[in-house]
Structure formats: structure tokens, C-alpha cells
CSV table of C-alpha atoms in Angstrom, one decimal:
chain,number,residue,atom,x,y,z
A,1424,MET,CA,0.0,0.0,0.0
A,1425,SER,CA,1.0,3.7,-0.3
A,1426,GLY,CA,2.8,4.3,2.9
A,1427,ALA,CA,0.9,3.3,6.1
A,1428,HIS,CA,-2.2,5.5,5.4
A,1429,VAL,CA,-4.1,2.6,3.9
A,1430,ARG,CA,-3.6,-0.9,5.2
A,1431,LEU,CA,-4.9,-4.2,3.8
A,1432,GLU,CA,-5.5,-7.0,6.3
A,1433,THR,CA,-6.9,-10.4,5.3
A,1434,THR,CA,-8.6,-12.9,7.6
A,1435,GLY,CA,-10.0,-16.0,6.0
A,1436,ARG,CA,-11.9,-14.8,2.9
A,1437,VAL,CA,-12.5,-11.3,4.3
A,1438,ALA,CA,-10.2,-8.5,3.3
A,1439,THR,CA,-10.3,-5.4,5.6
A,1440,ILE,CA,-9.1,-2.1,4.2
A,1441,VAL,CA,-8.1,0.2,7.1
A,1442,PHE,CA,-7.7,3.9,6.8
A,1443,ASP,CA,-4.9,5.0,9.0
A,1444,ASN,CA,-4.0,8.7,8.7
A,1445,PRO,CA,-4.2,9.8,12.4
A,1446,PRO,CA,-5.9,11.3,14.1
A,1447,LEU,CA,-9.0,11.5,11.9
A,1448,HIS,CA,-7.9,9.7,8.7
A,1449,VAL,CA,-8.5,12.8,6.6
A,1450,TRP,CA,-8.4,12.0,2.9
A,1451,ASN,CA,-5.5,13.1,0.7
A,1452,ALA,CA,-3.8,12.1,-2.6
A,1453,VAL,CA,-1.7,9.4,-0.8
A,1454,MET,CA,-4.9,7.7,0.5
A,1455,THR,CA,-6.4,7.8,-3.0
A,1456,ARG,CA,-3.4,5.9,-4.2
A,1457,GLY,CA,-3.5,3.6,-1.2
A,1458,LEU,CA,-7.2,2.6,-1.7
A,1459,THR,CA,-6.5,2.1,-5.4
A,1460,GLU,CA,-3.7,-0.3,-4.6
A,1461,ALA,CA,-5.8,-2.1,-2.1
A,1462,LEU,CA,-8.7,-2.6,-4.5
A,1463,ASP,CA,-6.2,-3.8,-7.1
A,1464,ALA,CA,-4.9,-6.4,-4.7
A,1465,VAL,CA,-8.3,-7.9,-3.8
A,1466,GLU,CA,-10.3,-7.6,-6.9
A,1467,ASP,CA,-8.8,-10.6,-8.7
A,1468,ASP,CA,-7.8,-12.5,-5.6
A,1469,PRO,CA,-10.0,-15.6,-5.6
A,1470,SER,CA,-9.4,-16.2,-1.9
A,1471,VAL,CA,-11.2,-12.9,-1.1
A,1472,GLY,CA,-15.0,-13.0,-1.0
A,1473,VAL,CA,-16.0,-9.9,0.9
A,1474,VAL,CA,-14.3,-6.5,1.4
A,1475,VAL,CA,-14.7,-4.4,4.6
A,1476,LEU,CA,-13.6,-0.8,4.9
A,1477,THR,CA,-13.0,0.8,8.3
A,1478,GLY,CA,-10.9,3.3,10.1
A,1479,ALA,CA,-8.0,2.6,12.5
A,1480,GLY,CA,-8.7,3.3,16.2
A,1481,ASP,CA,-12.0,4.6,17.4
A,1482,ARG,CA,-12.2,8.3,16.6
A,1483,ALA,CA,-13.1,8.3,12.9
A,1484,PHE,CA,-13.9,6.2,9.8
A,1485,CYS,CA,-12.7,9.2,7.7
A,1486,ALA,CA,-13.4,12.8,8.7
A,1487,GLY,CA,-13.2,14.2,5.2
A,1488,SER,CA,-10.6,15.9,3.0
A,1489,ASP,CA,-7.2,17.2,4.0
A,1490,ILE,CA,-8.3,20.9,4.0
A,1491,PRO,CA,-4.8,22.4,3.6
A,1492,GLU,CA,-4.6,20.7,0.2
A,1493,PHE,CA,-7.2,23.1,-1.0
A,1494,ALA,CA,-4.8,26.0,-1.0
A,1495,ALA,CA,-2.9,24.5,-3.9
A,1496,MET,CA,-6.0,24.1,-6.0
A,1497,ARG,CA,-7.3,27.7,-6.4
A,1498,ALA,CA,-6.9,28.1,-10.2
A,1499,PRO,CA,-9.8,27.0,-12.4
A,1500,GLY,CA,-9.7,23.3,-13.2
A,1501,GLU,CA,-7.0,22.5,-10.6
A,1502,ALA,CA,-9.3,21.0,-8.0
A,1503,VAL,CA,-10.9,18.8,-10.6
A,1504,ALA,CA,-7.6,17.7,-12.1
A,1505,LYS,CA,-5.7,17.1,-8.9
A,1506,LYS,CA,-8.3,15.9,-6.5
A,1507,LEU,CA,-11.9,15.5,-7.7
A,1508,ARG,CA,-11.6,13.6,-10.9
A,1509,PRO,CA,-9.2,11.0,-9.5
A,1510,GLN,CA,-11.5,10.5,-6.5
A,1511,GLN,CA,-14.6,10.3,-8.7
A,1512,GLU,CA,-12.9,7.6,-10.7
A,1513,LEU,CA,-11.8,5.7,-7.6
A,1514,PHE,CA,-15.1,6.0,-5.8
A,1515,ALA,CA,-17.0,4.9,-8.9
A,1516,ARG,CA,-14.8,1.8,-9.1
A,1517,LEU,CA,-15.6,1.1,-5.4
A,1518,ALA,CA,-19.3,1.6,-6.1
A,1519,SER,CA,-19.3,-0.9,-8.9
A,1520,PHE,CA,-16.8,-3.3,-7.3
A,1521,PRO,CA,-17.8,-6.9,-8.2
A,1522,LYS,CA,-17.4,-8.3,-4.7
A,1523,PRO,CA,-19.6,-7.4,-1.8
A,1524,THR,CA,-18.4,-4.4,0.2
A,1525,ILE,CA,-19.2,-3.3,3.7
A,1526,ALA,CA,-18.3,0.1,5.3
A,1527,ALA,CA,-17.8,-0.3,9.1
A,1528,LEU,CA,-18.2,3.2,10.5
A,1529,ASN,CA,-16.3,3.0,13.8
A,1530,GLY,CA,-16.0,6.7,14.3
A,1531,HIS,CA,-17.1,10.0,12.8
A,1532,THR,CA,-17.8,9.9,9.1
A,1533,LEU,CA,-17.8,13.2,7.4
A,1534,GLY,CA,-17.4,14.7,3.9
A,1535,GLY,CA,-15.3,12.4,1.8
A,1536,GLY,CA,-15.7,9.7,4.4
A,1537,LEU,CA,-19.4,9.6,3.8
A,1538,GLU,CA,-18.8,9.7,0.0
A,1539,ILE,CA,-16.7,6.5,0.4
A,1540,ALA,CA,-19.2,4.8,2.7
A,1541,VAL,CA,-22.1,5.3,0.3
A,1542,CYS,CA,-20.1,3.5,-2.4
A,1543,CYS,CA,-20.3,0.3,-0.3
A,1544,ASP,CA,-23.1,-2.2,-0.6
A,1545,LEU,CA,-23.8,-2.2,3.1
A,1546,ILE,CA,-23.0,0.3,5.9
A,1547,VAL,CA,-22.7,-0.4,9.6
A,1548,ALA,CA,-22.5,2.6,12.0
A,1549,GLU,CA,-21.6,2.6,15.7
A,1550,GLU,CA,-24.4,4.2,17.8
A,1551,HIS,CA,-22.4,7.1,19.1
A,1552,ILE,CA,-21.0,8.6,15.8
A,1553,GLY,CA,-21.9,11.6,13.7
A,1554,ILE,CA,-22.4,11.2,9.9
A,1555,GLY,CA,-22.5,14.2,7.7
A,1556,SER,CA,-21.6,16.4,4.7
A,1557,PRO,CA,-20.1,19.6,6.1
A,1558,GLU,CA,-18.5,20.8,2.9
A,1559,ILE,CA,-21.0,23.6,2.4
A,1560,LYS,CA,-19.5,25.4,5.4
A,1561,LEU,CA,-16.2,25.7,3.4
A,1562,GLY,CA,-18.0,27.2,0.4
A,1563,VAL,CA,-18.0,23.9,-1.6
A,1564,PHE,CA,-20.1,20.8,-1.7
A,1565,PRO,CA,-19.6,17.0,-2.0
A,1566,GLY,CA,-17.7,16.7,-5.2
A,1567,SER,CA,-16.8,13.0,-5.4
A,1568,GLY,CA,-20.2,11.5,-5.8
A,1569,GLY,CA,-21.7,12.2,-2.4
A,1570,THR,CA,-24.5,14.4,-3.9
A,1571,PHE,CA,-26.1,11.7,-6.1
A,1572,ARG,CA,-25.1,8.6,-4.1
A,1573,VAL,CA,-26.5,9.9,-0.9
A,1574,ALA,CA,-29.7,11.1,-2.7
A,1575,ARG,CA,-30.1,7.6,-4.2
A,1576,ARG,CA,-30.0,6.1,-0.7
A,1577,ILE,CA,-32.2,8.5,1.2
A,1578,GLY,CA,-34.0,10.7,-1.4
A,1579,ALA,CA,-33.4,14.2,-2.6
A,1580,GLY,CA,-35.1,16.0,0.3
A,1581,ARG,CA,-33.0,14.4,3.0
A,1582,ALA,CA,-29.8,14.6,0.9
A,1583,LYS,CA,-30.4,18.4,0.6
A,1584,GLU,CA,-31.0,18.7,4.3
A,1585,MET,CA,-27.7,17.0,5.0
A,1586,GLN,CA,-25.7,18.8,2.4
A,1587,LEU,CA,-27.2,22.3,2.3
A,1588,LEU,CA,-27.3,22.7,6.1
A,1589,GLY,CA,-24.0,20.8,6.5
A,1590,GLU,CA,-25.0,19.4,9.9
A,1591,PRO,CA,-24.3,15.8,10.9
A,1592,VAL,CA,-27.0,13.3,11.8
A,1593,ASP,CA,-26.6,10.6,14.5
A,1594,ALA,CA,-26.6,6.9,13.7
A,1595,ALA,CA,-30.2,6.3,14.8
A,1596,THR,CA,-31.4,9.0,12.3
A,1597,ALA,CA,-29.1,7.6,9.6
A,1598,LEU,CA,-30.7,4.1,10.2
A,1599,ALA,CA,-34.2,5.6,10.1
A,1600,TRP,CA,-33.5,7.4,6.8
A,1601,GLY,CA,-32.0,4.3,5.2
A,1602,LEU,CA,-28.5,5.8,5.0
A,1603,VAL,CA,-27.0,2.9,7.0
A,1604,ASN,CA,-28.1,-0.7,7.2
A,1605,ARG,CA,-27.2,-1.5,10.8
A,1606,VAL,CA,-26.4,0.3,14.0
A,1607,ALA,CA,-23.9,-1.4,16.3
A,1608,PRO,CA,-22.8,-0.7,19.9
A,1609,ARG,CA,-19.7,1.4,20.4
A,1610,GLY,CA,-16.6,-0.6,19.3
A,1611,ASP,CA,-18.6,-3.2,17.5
A,1612,ALA,CA,-18.8,-1.9,13.9
A,1613,HIS,CA,-16.1,-4.2,12.5
A,1614,ALA,CA,-17.4,-7.2,14.4
A,1615,THR,CA,-20.9,-6.5,13.0
A,1616,ALA,CA,-19.5,-6.1,9.5
A,1617,LEU,CA,-17.8,-9.5,9.8
A,1618,GLU,CA,-21.1,-11.1,10.9
A,1619,LEU,CA,-22.7,-9.7,7.7
A,1620,ALA,CA,-19.6,-10.8,5.7
A,1621,ASP,CA,-20.0,-14.4,7.1
A,1622,VAL,CA,-23.5,-14.5,5.6
A,1623,LEU,CA,-22.4,-13.1,2.3
A,1624,LEU,CA,-19.6,-15.7,2.0
A,1625,ARG,CA,-22.3,-18.3,2.0
A,1626,ARG,CA,-24.1,-16.7,-0.9
A,1627,PRO,CA,-23.3,-17.4,-4.6
A,1628,PRO,CA,-20.6,-14.8,-5.6
A,1629,ARG,CA,-21.5,-14.5,-9.3
A,1630,SER,CA,-25.2,-14.2,-8.7
A,1631,MET,CA,-24.6,-11.5,-6.1
A,1632,ALA,CA,-22.5,-9.6,-8.6
A,1633,LEU,CA,-25.3,-9.9,-11.2
A,1634,CYS,CA,-27.9,-8.8,-8.7
A,1635,LYS,CA,-25.7,-5.8,-7.7
A,1636,SER,CA,-25.4,-4.7,-11.3
A,1637,VAL,CA,-29.1,-4.5,-11.8
A,1638,ILE,CA,-29.7,-2.7,-8.5
A,1639,ASP,CA,-27.0,-0.2,-9.3
A,1640,ALA,CA,-28.5,0.6,-12.7
A,1641,ALA,CA,-31.9,1.4,-11.1
A,1642,HIS,CA,-31.4,5.2,-11.3
A,1643,ASP,CA,-29.6,5.2,-14.7
A,1644,LEU,CA,-31.8,3.2,-17.1
A,1645,THR,CA,-35.3,3.4,-18.2
A,1646,GLU,CA,-37.7,0.7,-17.0
A,1647,GLU,CA,-37.6,-1.0,-20.4
A,1648,GLU,CA,-33.8,-1.0,-20.2
A,1649,LEU,CA,-33.8,-2.3,-16.7
A,1650,ILE,CA,-36.2,-5.2,-17.7
A,1651,GLU,CA,-33.7,-6.2,-20.4
A,1652,ALA,CA,-30.7,-5.9,-18.1
A,1653,SER,CA,-32.5,-8.0,-15.5
A,1654,LEU,CA,-33.5,-10.6,-18.0
A,1655,THR,CA,-29.9,-10.8,-19.3
A,1656,ALA,CA,-28.5,-11.1,-15.8
A,1657,SER,CA,-31.1,-13.6,-14.8
A,1658,ASP,CA,-30.4,-15.8,-17.8
A,1659,GLU,CA,-26.7,-16.0,-16.7
A,1660,ALA,CA,-27.7,-16.8,-13.2
A,1661,PHE,CA,-30.3,-19.5,-14.0
A,1662,THR,CA,-27.8,-21.3,-16.3
A,1663,SER,CA,-24.9,-21.1,-13.8
A,1664,ALA,CA,-23.2,-23.8,-11.8
A,1665,GLU,CA,-24.3,-21.8,-8.7
A,1666,SER,CA,-27.9,-22.1,-9.6
A,1667,ALA,CA,-27.6,-25.8,-10.3
A,1668,GLU,CA,-25.9,-26.2,-6.8
A,1669,GLY,CA,-28.6,-24.1,-5.1
A,1670,VAL,CA,-31.4,-26.2,-6.6
A,1671,GLN,CA,-29.7,-29.5,-5.9
A,1672,ALA,CA,-29.0,-28.5,-2.3
A,1673,PHE,CA,-32.6,-27.4,-1.8
A,1674,LEU,CA,-34.0,-30.7,-3.1
A,1675,ALA,CA,-31.5,-32.6,-1.0
A,1676,LYS,CA,-32.3,-30.5,2.1
A,1677,ARG,CA,-28.6,-29.6,2.6
A,1678,ALA,CA,-26.6,-26.3,2.7
A,1679,PRO,CA,-25.4,-25.3,-0.7
A,1680,ASP,CA,-21.7,-25.0,-1.4
A,1681,PHE,CA,-21.7,-22.1,-3.8
A,1682,LEU,CA,-18.0,-21.5,-3.6
A,1683,ALA,CA,-17.2,-25.0,-4.8
A,1684,ALA,CA,-19.7,-24.6,-7.6
A,1685,SER,CA,-18.2,-21.3,-8.6
A,1686,ARG,CA,-14.7,-22.8,-8.7
A,1687,THR,CA,-15.9,-25.8,-10.8
A,1688,SER,CA,-17.5,-23.4,-13.3
A,1689,GLU,CA,-14.2,-21.4,-13.5
A,1690,ASN,CA,-12.2,-24.5,-14.1
A,1691,THR,CA,-14.6,-25.7,-16.8
A,1692,ILE,CA,-14.3,-22.3,-18.6
A,1693,GLU,CA,-10.5,-22.4,-18.4
A,1694,LYS,CA,-10.4,-25.9,-19.9
A,1695,GLU,CA,-12.8,-25.0,-22.7
A,1696,THR,CA,-11.0,-21.7,-23.6
A,1697,PRO,CA,-8.6,-22.3,-26.6
A,1698,ALA,CA,-4.9,-21.6,-25.8
């Protein structure tokens, strides 16, 4: 990884990406490179089934951008070229990552930290934390996808409340609004994320990726286009080794082994592919 600001820790089939830029893990160019390298490392690693993102310690998941960097981006186009476009590209990659992702918010999650969290499939927040988009207080607004990704999760009205007022909400409010999926006791965000990961690891990986692709397209395609996308994805799912295993396991009244089915399918494809 790029320095020590982003660490990659793997336990079993779960990879945890840890933001570690004390004290509040503010986001900078080094961390953009670090997260890119971490995603590179786990995307094609067949031993990794789920990715969890969290912050080191207990103060913050990520408290937003490294504000002193702004001083070097005053000319027109500089902020976009040096900061926002690289972040947009990275965060879009995270949002469409083929493996399930979980954000474990173990401390305050502000600005860019929220923009990263809403790129993940599932979000766990500890009960004591604040979650918000305070950028408007600096004369800017969430420029790395936070506007539309937050709105997609909680609706335009609540997104505007968070981003125009710039005030954080507590975890209970975030849960009620649908911004997060689970609220955990203080200190338990990562453990709760691992519990969710354990469930996801027992689900069929390719079918989950196909399901994600259709859900993620919900705000971008027409209903007719979504129907066709769903049918195409469903055809692949229904004809997969994962589906065959799921049906056989159901009829035999046993737990399915989707990982073995997925590996068998990959081996078959490799053998059938001409050299």
C-alpha cells in the first residue's frame, strides 16, 4: 500500500481495508493511491470473497478531506484535475466493485468519508457517531459522488437537508433514513460487519455480482432497459453452476456449497478456452 495510510488485512476470505492517517484519517492524494492499490490487490484474488472498509482506532472512519490541500487548487480546473476527478474515478470503481463491500463506520464519518461509505453495498455505523456532509461550510459541496449517491440512498429531500445545512446526523437517524443498514454498539462496527460478511460468504458470488449490477443501474436506465438488463443477468444466473448447486441443495435438504460450484465453473471455462 502507499505508505501506512491505507492498510490491507486479510482474515480467511474477508479483506479489511483500514484507513490509517491519524488522528481522523482525513483524505488526501496518498490515500487515494493507497485505496486504489488495495482494490487492485483484492479484486482478482479468488481467496477474497468480501471487502470491509473501516478506520483505525475509534475516533473516525474518515473525517473528510485534508483541507490544507485546497490552498494548492485555487486556479480554475485544478481541484478537478488534482483531486476530484481521481477521487470520482476511484469511488465509482468502489461503487461498482464486483465483490460485496461493507463500510464499518467506527467513528465520525464526514465529507469524503461519507462519500466513500455510500459507495459500499452495506453500511454499519456505531451508535455514538456523527455522519454528515459539512462541505458547504467551506464554500464547496460533496464533489466526489456524495451528492447523487446519498440522494439515491435517502432521497433528494434528506440529501439536501444534510448537504445544504451541513450538519451531521446521528446513527439512529441515519438508520431511520436508510443511509445505513445496521447500528452497532460502540466498538462493534467491525465485528458486526464481519457477521454480515459471514452471511455473504455463504451466498453465490457471481449471482450476487449480477444482482448488484441490476440494482446499481436502477437510477440510470429506463424501466424497459432495466427489464432487459434484469433478464440478461437472470439468464446467466439461471444457467450457472451456482444455480444448479442451489437447486440440488434445496432438493437434498442440505446447505449449498456455492464456492465449490463457482470454482468448478471457472475450471470448466478455463479448460474450454482455446490456448
